[in-house]
Each structure stands twice: as C-alpha cells, then as structure tokens.
PDB file of C-alpha atoms and ligand atoms in Angstrom:
ATOM      1  CA  MET Q 189       0.000   0.000   0.000  1.00  0.00           C
ATOM      2  CA  LYS Q 190       1.412   3.343  -1.013  1.00  0.00           C
ATOM      3  CA  ILE Q 191       0.471   6.089   1.451  1.00  0.00           C
ATOM      4  CA  TYR Q 192       0.115   9.742   0.419  1.00  0.00           C
ATOM      5  CA  LYS Q 193      -0.209  11.949   3.489  1.00  0.00           C
ATOM      6  CA  THR Q 194      -1.871  15.303   2.956  1.00  0.00           C
ATOM      7  CA  LYS Q 195      -2.396  18.268   5.259  1.00  0.00           C
ATOM      8  CA  ASN Q 196      -6.133  18.411   5.048  1.00  0.00           C
ATOM      9  CA  TYR Q 197      -9.259  17.513   3.081  1.00  0.00           C
ATOM     10  CA  GLU Q 198      -8.551  20.031   0.306  1.00  0.00           C
ATOM     11  CA  GLU Q 199      -5.079  18.653  -0.326  1.00  0.00           C
ATOM     12  CA  MET Q 200      -6.392  15.083  -0.162  1.00  0.00           C
ATOM     13  CA  SER Q 201      -9.045  15.944  -2.754  1.00  0.00           C
ATOM     14  CA  LYS Q 202      -6.509  17.467  -5.128  1.00  0.00           C
ATOM     15  CA  LYS Q 203      -4.110  14.529  -4.841  1.00  0.00           C
ATOM     16  CA  ALA Q 204      -6.923  12.018  -5.428  1.00  0.00           C
ATOM     17  CA  ALA Q 205      -8.150  13.996  -8.438  1.00  0.00           C
ATOM     18  CA  GLN Q 206      -4.610  14.109  -9.841  1.00  0.00           C
ATOM     19  CA  ILE Q 207      -4.353  10.325  -9.624  1.00  0.00           C
ATOM     20  CA  MET Q 208      -7.727   9.907 -11.362  1.00  0.00           C
ATOM     21  CA  ALA Q 209      -6.744  12.453 -13.998  1.00  0.00           C
ATOM     22  CA  ALA Q 210      -3.498  10.570 -14.618  1.00  0.00           C
ATOM     23  CA  GLN Q 211      -5.482   7.378 -15.183  1.00  0.00           C
ATOM     24  CA  VAL Q 212      -7.801   9.079 -17.685  1.00  0.00           C
ATOM     25  CA  THR Q 213      -4.852  10.683 -19.456  1.00  0.00           C
ATOM     26  CA  LEU Q 214      -2.856   7.467 -19.717  1.00  0.00           C
ATOM     27  CA  LYS Q 215      -5.851   5.370 -20.807  1.00  0.00           C
ATOM     28  CA  PRO Q 216      -8.607   7.567 -22.268  1.00  0.00           C
ATOM     29  CA  ASP Q 217     -11.032   4.615 -22.540  1.00  0.00           C
ATOM     30  CA  CYS Q 218     -10.432   3.401 -18.993  1.00  0.00           C
ATOM     31  CA  VAL Q 219     -13.033   2.021 -16.586  1.00  0.00           C
ATOM     32  CA  LEU Q 220     -13.288   4.061 -13.398  1.00  0.00           C
ATOM     33  CA  GLY Q 221     -14.930   2.557 -10.329  1.00  0.00           C
ATOM     34  CA  LEU Q 222     -16.602   5.433  -8.489  1.00  0.00           C
ATOM     35  CA  ALA Q 223     -17.876   6.087  -4.999  1.00  0.00           C
ATOM     36  CA  THR Q 224     -20.425   8.313  -3.297  1.00  0.00           C
ATOM     37  CA  GLY Q 225     -20.350   9.829   0.195  1.00  0.00           C
ATOM     38  CA  SER Q 226     -18.930  13.159   1.243  1.00  0.00           C
ATOM     39  CA  THR Q 227     -15.240  12.194   0.920  1.00  0.00           C
ATOM     40  CA  PRO Q 228     -14.898  12.123  -2.918  1.00  0.00           C
ATOM     41  CA  VAL Q 229     -16.898  15.304  -3.570  1.00  0.00           C
ATOM     42  CA  GLY Q 230     -13.827  17.576  -3.464  1.00  0.00           C
ATOM     43  CA  ALA Q 231     -11.936  15.358  -5.916  1.00  0.00           C
ATOM     44  CA  TYR Q 232     -14.932  15.317  -8.261  1.00  0.00           C
ATOM     45  CA  GLY Q 233     -14.948  19.130  -8.146  1.00  0.00           C
ATOM     46  CA  HIS Q 234     -11.352  19.229  -9.433  1.00  0.00           C
ATOM     47  CA  LEU Q 235     -12.129  16.763 -12.229  1.00  0.00           C
ATOM     48  CA  ILE Q 236     -15.053  18.945 -13.339  1.00  0.00           C
ATOM     49  CA  GLN Q 237     -12.857  22.042 -13.341  1.00  0.00           C
ATOM     50  CA  TRP Q 238     -10.010  20.390 -15.257  1.00  0.00           C
ATOM     51  CA  CYS Q 239     -12.476  19.031 -17.799  1.00  0.00           C
ATOM     52  CA  LYS Q 240     -13.989  22.515 -18.252  1.00  0.00           C
ATOM     53  CA  ASP Q 241     -10.446  23.894 -18.655  1.00  0.00           C
ATOM     54  CA  GLY Q 242      -9.855  21.416 -21.476  1.00  0.00           C
ATOM     55  CA  LEU Q 243      -7.228  19.478 -19.537  1.00  0.00           C
ATOM     56  CA  LEU Q 244      -9.222  16.255 -19.274  1.00  0.00           C
ATOM     57  CA  ASP Q 245     -11.395  14.335 -21.713  1.00  0.00           C
ATOM     58  CA  PHE Q 246     -13.965  11.841 -20.401  1.00  0.00           C
ATOM     59  CA  SER Q 247     -15.619  11.145 -23.764  1.00  0.00           C
ATOM     60  CA  GLN Q 248     -14.388   7.549 -23.863  1.00  0.00           C
ATOM     61  CA  VAL Q 249     -14.351   6.833 -20.117  1.00  0.00           C
ATOM     62  CA  LYS Q 250     -16.720   4.242 -18.645  1.00  0.00           C
ATOM     63  CA  THR Q 251     -17.734   4.181 -15.009  1.00  0.00           C
ATOM     64  CA  VAL Q 252     -19.223   1.739 -12.521  1.00  0.00           C
ATOM     65  CA  ASN Q 253     -20.348   2.868  -9.103  1.00  0.00           C
ATOM     66  CA  LEU Q 254     -19.942   0.782  -6.002  1.00  0.00           C
ATOM     67  CA  ASP Q 255     -23.470   0.776  -4.715  1.00  0.00           C
ATOM     68  CA  GLU Q 256     -27.039   2.050  -4.678  1.00  0.00           C
ATOM     69  CA  TYR Q 257     -29.903   2.032  -2.209  1.00  0.00           C
ATOM     70  CA  LYS Q 258     -32.487  -0.623  -3.001  1.00  0.00           C
ATOM     71  CA  GLY Q 259     -35.853   0.977  -3.620  1.00  0.00           C
ATOM     72  CA  LEU Q 260     -34.668   4.417  -4.741  1.00  0.00           C
ATOM     73  CA  THR Q 261     -35.194   5.452  -8.352  1.00  0.00           C
ATOM     74  CA  PRO Q 262     -32.660   7.631 -10.228  1.00  0.00           C
ATOM     75  CA  ASP Q 263     -34.868  10.735  -9.878  1.00  0.00           C
ATOM     76  CA  ASN Q 264     -34.899  10.410  -6.078  1.00  0.00           C
ATOM     77  CA  ASP Q 265     -32.465  13.034  -4.810  1.00  0.00           C
ATOM     78  CA  GLN Q 266     -31.123  10.605  -2.204  1.00  0.00           C
ATOM     79  CA  SER Q 267     -30.246   7.938  -4.752  1.00  0.00           C
ATOM     80  CA  TYR Q 268     -26.606   7.454  -5.603  1.00  0.00           C
ATOM     81  CA  ARG Q 269     -27.418   7.786  -9.312  1.00  0.00           C
ATOM     82  CA  TYR Q 270     -28.771  11.264  -8.582  1.00  0.00           C
ATOM     83  CA  PHE Q 271     -25.678  12.051  -6.472  1.00  0.00           C
ATOM     84  CA  MET Q 272     -23.312  11.021  -9.272  1.00  0.00           C
ATOM     85  CA  ASN Q 273     -25.192  12.975 -11.923  1.00  0.00           C
ATOM     86  CA  LYS Q 274     -25.154  16.061  -9.709  1.00  0.00           C
ATOM     87  CA  ASN Q 275     -21.611  15.848  -8.312  1.00  0.00           C
ATOM     88  CA  LEU Q 276     -19.723  14.597 -11.342  1.00  0.00           C
ATOM     89  CA  PHE Q 277     -21.401  13.405 -14.528  1.00  0.00           C
ATOM     90  CA  SER Q 278     -23.314  16.608 -15.327  1.00  0.00           C
ATOM     91  CA  GLY Q 279     -20.061  18.589 -15.119  1.00  0.00           C
ATOM     92  CA  ILE Q 280     -17.861  16.463 -17.392  1.00  0.00           C
ATOM     93  CA  ASN Q 281     -18.052  15.365 -21.021  1.00  0.00           C
ATOM     94  CA  ILE Q 282     -18.919  11.746 -20.265  1.00  0.00           C
ATOM     95  CA  SER Q 283     -21.588   9.836 -22.228  1.00  0.00           C
ATOM     96  CA  MET Q 284     -24.319   9.003 -19.760  1.00  0.00           C
ATOM     97  CA  GLU Q 285     -24.748   5.558 -21.338  1.00  0.00           C
ATOM     98  CA  ASN Q 286     -21.149   4.828 -20.256  1.00  0.00           C
ATOM     99  CA  THR Q 287     -22.014   5.430 -16.589  1.00  0.00           C
ATOM    100  CA  HIS Q 288     -23.351   2.614 -14.438  1.00  0.00           C
ATOM    101  CA  VAL Q 289     -24.887   2.441 -10.984  1.00  0.00           C
ATOM    102  CA  PRO Q 290     -26.708  -0.646  -9.621  1.00  0.00           C
ATOM    103  CA  ASN Q 291     -30.405  -0.484 -10.482  1.00  0.00           C
ATOM    104  CA  GLY Q 292     -32.039   0.554  -7.209  1.00  0.00           C
ATOM    105  CA  ALA Q 293     -35.469   0.468  -8.836  1.00  0.00           C
ATOM    106  CA  GLU Q 294     -35.165  -3.281  -9.488  1.00  0.00           C
ATOM    107  CA  THR Q 295     -37.003  -5.081  -6.696  1.00  0.00           C
ATOM    108  CA  ASP Q 296     -35.671  -8.504  -7.674  1.00  0.00           C
ATOM    109  CA  SER Q 297     -32.324  -8.484  -5.851  1.00  0.00           C
ATOM    110  CA  GLN Q 298     -30.903 -11.457  -7.675  1.00  0.00           C
ATOM    111  CA  LYS Q 299     -31.667  -9.901 -11.021  1.00  0.00           C
ATOM    112  CA  ALA Q 300     -30.237  -6.501 -10.064  1.00  0.00           C
ATOM    113  CA  CYS Q 301     -27.034  -8.067  -8.760  1.00  0.00           C
ATOM    114  CA  SER Q 302     -26.393 -10.495 -11.606  1.00  0.00           C
ATOM    115  CA  GLN Q 303     -27.038  -7.728 -14.141  1.00  0.00           C
ATOM    116  CA  TYR Q 304     -24.468  -5.559 -12.396  1.00  0.00           C
ATOM    117  CA  ASN Q 305     -21.848  -8.321 -12.257  1.00  0.00           C
ATOM    118  CA  ALA Q 306     -22.380  -8.809 -15.995  1.00  0.00           C
ATOM    119  CA  ILE Q 307     -21.905  -5.078 -16.644  1.00  0.00           C
ATOM    120  CA  ILE Q 308     -18.573  -5.040 -14.764  1.00  0.00           C
ATOM    121  CA  ALA Q 309     -17.354  -8.207 -16.493  1.00  0.00           C
ATOM    122  CA  GLY Q 310     -18.501  -6.885 -19.887  1.00  0.00           C
ATOM    123  CA  MET Q 311     -16.262  -3.850 -19.447  1.00  0.00           C
ATOM    124  CA  GLY Q 312     -13.238  -6.052 -18.856  1.00  0.00           C
ATOM    125  CA  GLY Q 313     -12.965  -5.113 -15.197  1.00  0.00           C
ATOM    126  CA  ILE Q 314     -12.081  -1.883 -13.440  1.00  0.00           C
ATOM    127  CA  ASP Q 315      -8.844   0.032 -14.057  1.00  0.00           C
ATOM    128  CA  LEU Q 316      -9.016   2.318 -11.029  1.00  0.00           C
ATOM    129  CA  GLN Q 317     -11.466   1.928  -8.165  1.00  0.00           C
ATOM    130  CA  LEU Q 318     -12.063   4.900  -5.893  1.00  0.00           C
ATOM    131  CA  LEU Q 319     -13.029   3.923  -2.336  1.00  0.00           C
ATOM    132  CA  GLY Q 320     -14.048   5.695   0.842  1.00  0.00           C
ATOM    133  CA  ILE Q 321     -14.529   3.959   4.178  1.00  0.00           C
ATOM    134  CA  GLY Q 322     -17.388   3.873   6.670  1.00  0.00           C
ATOM    135  CA  HIS Q 323     -16.826   4.161  10.412  1.00  0.00           C
ATOM    136  CA  ASP Q 324     -17.480   0.426  10.731  1.00  0.00           C
ATOM    137  CA  GLY Q 325     -14.890  -0.351   8.048  1.00  0.00           C
ATOM    138  CA  HIS Q 326     -17.334  -0.855   5.210  1.00  0.00           C
ATOM    139  CA  ILE Q 327     -16.223  -0.361   1.619  1.00  0.00           C
ATOM    140  CA  GLY Q 328     -19.081   0.130  -0.791  1.00  0.00           C
ATOM    141  CA  PHE Q 329     -21.848  -1.234   1.395  1.00  0.00           C
ATOM    142  CA  ASN Q 330     -19.878  -4.331   2.375  1.00  0.00           C
ATOM    143  CA  GLU Q 331     -20.714  -4.267   6.057  1.00  0.00           C
ATOM    144  CA  PRO Q 332     -18.823  -6.179   8.788  1.00  0.00           C
ATOM    145  CA  GLY Q 333     -19.787  -9.857   8.772  1.00  0.00           C
ATOM    146  CA  ASP Q 334     -18.622 -13.426   9.155  1.00  0.00           C
ATOM    147  CA  SER Q 335     -17.348 -13.767   5.603  1.00  0.00           C
ATOM    148  CA  PHE Q 336     -16.449 -11.600   2.647  1.00  0.00           C
ATOM    149  CA  GLU Q 337     -19.322 -11.428   0.169  1.00  0.00           C
ATOM    150  CA  LEU Q 338     -17.663 -11.777  -3.192  1.00  0.00           C
ATOM    151  CA  GLU Q 339     -19.959 -10.490  -5.925  1.00  0.00           C
ATOM    152  CA  THR Q 340     -22.630  -7.792  -6.143  1.00  0.00           C
ATOM    153  CA  HIS Q 341     -25.245  -8.542  -3.490  1.00  0.00           C
ATOM    154  CA  CYS Q 342     -28.105  -7.051  -1.532  1.00  0.00           C
ATOM    155  CA  VAL Q 343     -27.181  -5.990   2.017  1.00  0.00           C
ATOM    156  CA  ASP Q 344     -29.057  -5.031   5.142  1.00  0.00           C
ATOM    157  CA  LEU Q 345     -27.451  -1.798   6.285  1.00  0.00           C
ATOM    158  CA  THR Q 346     -26.111  -1.768   9.845  1.00  0.00           C
ATOM    159  CA  PRO Q 347     -27.527   0.636  12.456  1.00  0.00           C
ATOM    160  CA  LEU Q 348     -24.185   2.529  12.370  1.00  0.00           C
ATOM    161  CA  THR Q 349     -24.422   3.094   8.610  1.00  0.00           C
ATOM    162  CA  ILE Q 350     -28.065   4.150   8.830  1.00  0.00           C
ATOM    163  CA  GLU Q 351     -27.085   6.572  11.587  1.00  0.00           C
ATOM    164  CA  ALA Q 352     -24.149   7.960   9.551  1.00  0.00           C
ATOM    165  CA  ASN Q 353     -26.233   8.378   6.395  1.00  0.00           C
ATOM    166  CA  LYS Q 354     -29.311   9.902   7.976  1.00  0.00           C
ATOM    167  CA  ARG Q 355     -27.670  13.358   7.685  1.00  0.00           C
ATOM    168  CA  PHE Q 356     -28.582  13.227   3.993  1.00  0.00           C
ATOM    169  CA  PHE Q 357     -32.261  12.447   4.665  1.00  0.00           C
ATOM    170  CA  GLU Q 358     -35.003  14.355   6.413  1.00  0.00           C
ATOM    171  CA  LYS Q 359     -35.309  11.721   9.115  1.00  0.00           C
ATOM    172  CA  ALA Q 360     -33.601   8.432  10.025  1.00  0.00           C
ATOM    173  CA  GLU Q 361     -36.746   6.457   9.069  1.00  0.00           C
ATOM    174  CA  ASP Q 362     -36.300   7.662   5.484  1.00  0.00           C
ATOM    175  CA  VAL Q 363     -32.901   5.956   5.097  1.00  0.00           C
ATOM    176  CA  PRO Q 364     -33.444   2.785   3.049  1.00  0.00           C
ATOM    177  CA  ARG Q 365     -32.657  -0.376   5.012  1.00  0.00           C
ATOM    178  CA  GLN Q 366     -31.131  -2.250   2.100  1.00  0.00           C
ATOM    179  CA  ALA Q 367     -28.690  -1.575  -0.697  1.00  0.00           C
ATOM    180  CA  TYR Q 368     -27.057  -3.259  -3.659  1.00  0.00           C
ATOM    181  CA  THR Q 369     -23.284  -3.238  -3.519  1.00  0.00           C
ATOM    182  CA  MET Q 370     -20.340  -4.578  -5.435  1.00  0.00           C
ATOM    183  CA  GLY Q 371     -18.779  -7.447  -3.516  1.00  0.00           C
ATOM    184  CA  ILE Q 372     -15.244  -7.782  -2.240  1.00  0.00           C
ATOM    185  CA  ARG Q 373     -14.088  -9.771  -5.266  1.00  0.00           C
ATOM    186  CA  ASN Q 374     -15.465  -7.116  -7.644  1.00  0.00           C
ATOM    187  CA  ILE Q 375     -13.434  -4.519  -5.749  1.00  0.00           C
ATOM    188  CA  MET Q 376     -10.291  -6.617  -5.323  1.00  0.00           C
ATOM    189  CA  LEU Q 377     -10.191  -7.390  -9.044  1.00  0.00           C
ATOM    190  CA  ALA Q 378      -9.768  -3.688  -9.830  1.00  0.00           C
ATOM    191  CA  ARG Q 379      -6.281  -3.191 -11.232  1.00  0.00           C
ATOM    192  CA  LYS Q 380      -5.621  -0.188  -8.980  1.00  0.00           C
ATOM    193  CA  ILE Q 381      -7.402   1.102  -5.896  1.00  0.00           C
ATOM    194  CA  LEU Q 382      -7.505   4.711  -4.757  1.00  0.00           C
ATOM    195  CA  PHE Q 383      -8.520   4.798  -1.101  1.00  0.00           C
ATOM    196  CA  VAL Q 384      -9.441   8.277   0.182  1.00  0.00           C
ATOM    197  CA  ILE Q 385      -9.932   9.114   3.857  1.00  0.00           C
ATOM    198  CA  SER Q 386     -10.223  12.355   5.758  1.00  0.00           C
ATOM    199  CA  GLY Q 387     -10.819  13.373   9.355  1.00  0.00           C
ATOM    200  CA  GLU Q 388     -10.013  12.350  12.882  1.00  0.00           C
ATOM    201  CA  ASP Q 389     -13.258  10.415  13.165  1.00  0.00           C
ATOM    202  CA  LYS Q 390     -11.880   7.933  10.612  1.00  0.00           C
ATOM    203  CA  ALA Q 391      -8.444   7.542  12.292  1.00  0.00           C
ATOM    204  CA  GLU Q 392      -9.335   4.510  14.380  1.00  0.00           C
ATOM    205  CA  ILE Q 393     -10.998   2.533  11.610  1.00  0.00           C
ATOM    206  CA  LEU Q 394      -8.170   3.406   9.210  1.00  0.00           C
ATOM    207  CA  LYS Q 395      -5.600   2.082  11.687  1.00  0.00           C
ATOM    208  CA  LYS Q 396      -7.608  -1.123  12.171  1.00  0.00           C
ATOM    209  CA  SER Q 397      -7.988  -1.557   8.422  1.00  0.00           C
ATOM    210  CA  VAL Q 398      -4.342  -1.053   7.550  1.00  0.00           C
ATOM    211  CA  GLU Q 399      -2.473  -2.298  10.630  1.00  0.00           C
ATOM    212  CA  GLY Q 400      -4.917  -4.824  12.077  1.00  0.00           C
ATOM    213  CA  PRO Q 401      -5.643  -8.390  10.985  1.00  0.00           C
ATOM    214  CA  VAL Q 402      -7.416  -9.049   7.692  1.00  0.00           C
ATOM    215  CA  THR Q 403     -10.937  -9.978   8.711  1.00  0.00           C
ATOM    216  CA  PRO Q 404     -14.472  -9.651   7.332  1.00  0.00           C
ATOM    217  CA  GLN Q 405     -15.301  -7.921  10.620  1.00  0.00           C
ATOM    218  CA  VAL Q 406     -13.339  -4.978   9.159  1.00  0.00           C
ATOM    219  CA  PRO Q 407     -14.145  -5.215   5.442  1.00  0.00           C
ATOM    220  CA  ALA Q 408     -11.550  -2.606   4.384  1.00  0.00           C
ATOM    221  CA  SER Q 409      -8.784  -4.742   5.922  1.00  0.00           C
ATOM    222  CA  VAL Q 410      -8.951  -6.946   2.811  1.00  0.00           C
ATOM    223  CA  LEU Q 411      -7.229  -4.131   0.922  1.00  0.00           C
ATOM    224  CA  GLN Q 412      -3.988  -5.184   2.621  1.00  0.00           C
ATOM    225  CA  LEU Q 413      -4.019  -8.108   0.177  1.00  0.00           C
ATOM    226  CA  HIS Q 414      -4.380  -5.966  -2.954  1.00  0.00           C
ATOM    227  CA  PRO Q 415      -1.121  -5.383  -4.868  1.00  0.00           C
ATOM    228  CA  ASP Q 416      -1.760  -1.785  -5.926  1.00  0.00           C
ATOM    229  CA  VAL Q 417      -3.532   0.401  -3.362  1.00  0.00           C
ATOM    230  CA  MET Q 418      -2.878   4.141  -3.142  1.00  0.00           C
ATOM    231  CA  LEU Q 419      -4.082   5.505   0.176  1.00  0.00           C
ATOM    232  CA  VAL Q 420      -4.573   9.265   0.098  1.00  0.00           C
ATOM    233  CA  ALA Q 421      -5.402  10.466   3.588  1.00  0.00           C
ATOM    234  CA  ASP Q 422      -5.046  13.619   5.589  1.00  0.00           C
ATOM    235  CA  GLU Q 423      -3.002  14.044   8.758  1.00  0.00           C
ATOM    236  CA  ALA Q 424      -6.056  13.739  10.977  1.00  0.00           C
ATOM    237  CA  ALA Q 425      -7.087  10.392   9.483  1.00  0.00           C
ATOM    238  CA  LEU Q 426      -3.508   9.095   9.700  1.00  0.00           C
ATOM    239  CA  SER Q 427      -2.965  10.380  13.233  1.00  0.00           C
ATOM    240  CA  LEU Q 428      -3.139   6.954  14.931  1.00  0.00           C
ATOM    241  CA  MET Q 429      -1.059   5.074  12.391  1.00  0.00           C
ATOM    242  CA  LYS Q 430       2.529   4.012  13.087  1.00  0.00           C
ATOM    243  CA  LEU Q 431       3.711   4.874   9.539  1.00  0.00           C
TER     244      LEU Q 431
HETATM  245  P1  PGA Z 220     -18.313   9.444   3.765  1.00  0.00           P
HETATM  246  O1  PGA Z 220     -18.806   7.945   3.563  1.00  0.00           O
HETATM  247  O2  PGA Z 220     -17.349   9.711   2.642  1.00  0.00           O
HETATM  248  O3  PGA Z 220     -19.540  10.263   3.663  1.00  0.00           O
HETATM  249  O4  PGA Z 220     -17.654   9.491   5.105  1.00  0.00           O
HETATM  250  C1  PGA Z 220     -17.874   6.960   3.305  1.00  0.00           C
HETATM  251  C2  PGA Z 220     -18.556   5.618   3.250  1.00  0.00           C
HETATM  252  O5  PGA Z 220     -19.515   5.382   3.999  1.00  0.00           O
HETATM  253  O6  PGA Z 220     -18.098   4.770   2.467  1.00  0.00           O
END
C-alpha cells in the first residue's frame, strides 16, 4: 500500500483527483470505479474544473459505481445515481450511457445483482477503483460480517451506517434499510485502488484496516491483500497510524 499523506481535506481531494486524472490521461477509454459519500466530492470538483479547462477528456471513459440504495429510483435526490449525476457526470463530457450504478429500482435483488456483475465483467474489469470507508470499516456497502461477500449482493445496512447516512435524509426512518453493492471480489479485481480518507473520526478505523488483521469484521482490511492500493489520507485520518 502506497500512502500519500496530505495536510487536510482540500489537499487530499486534489491529490486524489490528480491520480484519477493521470489514469484518464494514460488510458482515455479506462473504466473508473466510483464512490459516493462526502469524501470524494472535493476530488470530483477538481475533475469537473479540469475538464472545463480542457485538460481532461472523459468522452471515452466508462464508469461503474460501487453501490445504490435498493428501492430508490434515479430521480430520487437521495439515490446514488442522482448524487453522481449532480456531483460529477453533469459537469464532465462523459456519455451518460457509459455510466453505471446498480439499479435501485429493481425489486428482484438477484436480477439486479447479476445484471451488475455482468456489466462489470462486460467492461473487462475496473482500471481504477475509488473507495471511501465507513466508520465500521465498510467499503461500498460491504458491512462487517462473518465472511467476505464476493460479488454484487443485496445488504441489510447496519444501524451505524443508517445513523451515519441519515444526515442526507429528512429523518432516520427515510434511510433505506437495504442496498445493492459490489462485492469484495469485484473490488479486489480492480487493477488499482484509490482509497481516500479524511478526518479524525476515521483515524481509528483506518488504523484497524491497515495495521490490524485481515478480517471480514473490518471489510476494508482486505485491501492489505491488494497489490496496488494508493491511500490518500489527511493528517487527521492518519494520526493513529505508526507509519
Ligand atoms: P463518507 O462515507 O465519505 O460520507 O464518510 C464513506 C462511506 O460510507 O463509504
């Protein structure tokens, strides 16, 4: 794991965006694995700006997102499809048909998940997967459990995740209880992983994930086994690490 330490969130965002921009520049028809949450928003802002400035071209890029709430349609402003359109896709010159998010409107979980696995495989896998981390160590919506779920699957969100995500909804009861998420194998098969983390509140889970044992109880710990992970984190998030 290569660790890039930054001063703060702004610097973390710029470094992460630079790495993504390098990928797009080196392979203009690359497959980017994308993430939602508050952490990547700053990096997405840089990519939009650089695209507007003519420095980046997304016309051939394809994307697959990690996850989506089950039961939310793309026009729902809490859906991850809506988030991606608003925070990235609408600001760059990407073809919308090249962007993929699990189909939250599909009520048949098996169908939604197998369709998504087929989409990822059909693209020839992911060149660079962007990942954030939840306070319980989740990546995508792979929550702590007794085993690593390998492929795209439907998950019951943990109380901690519902609590963390309720800030985006009017009330906690509005947070969907289930989601579709890429599995650990989908993520681990990405050729490169860009892991972005900011803030003191993530310091403990980052330490556990990187310095603790590899266990499905801390899903992000599996990244220790990936050959090409770039961790871009700010000082606060890295504050408990030995380094
Ligand atoms: P956050 O979410 O970026 O909003 O902290 C990360 C996650 O839950 O994966």
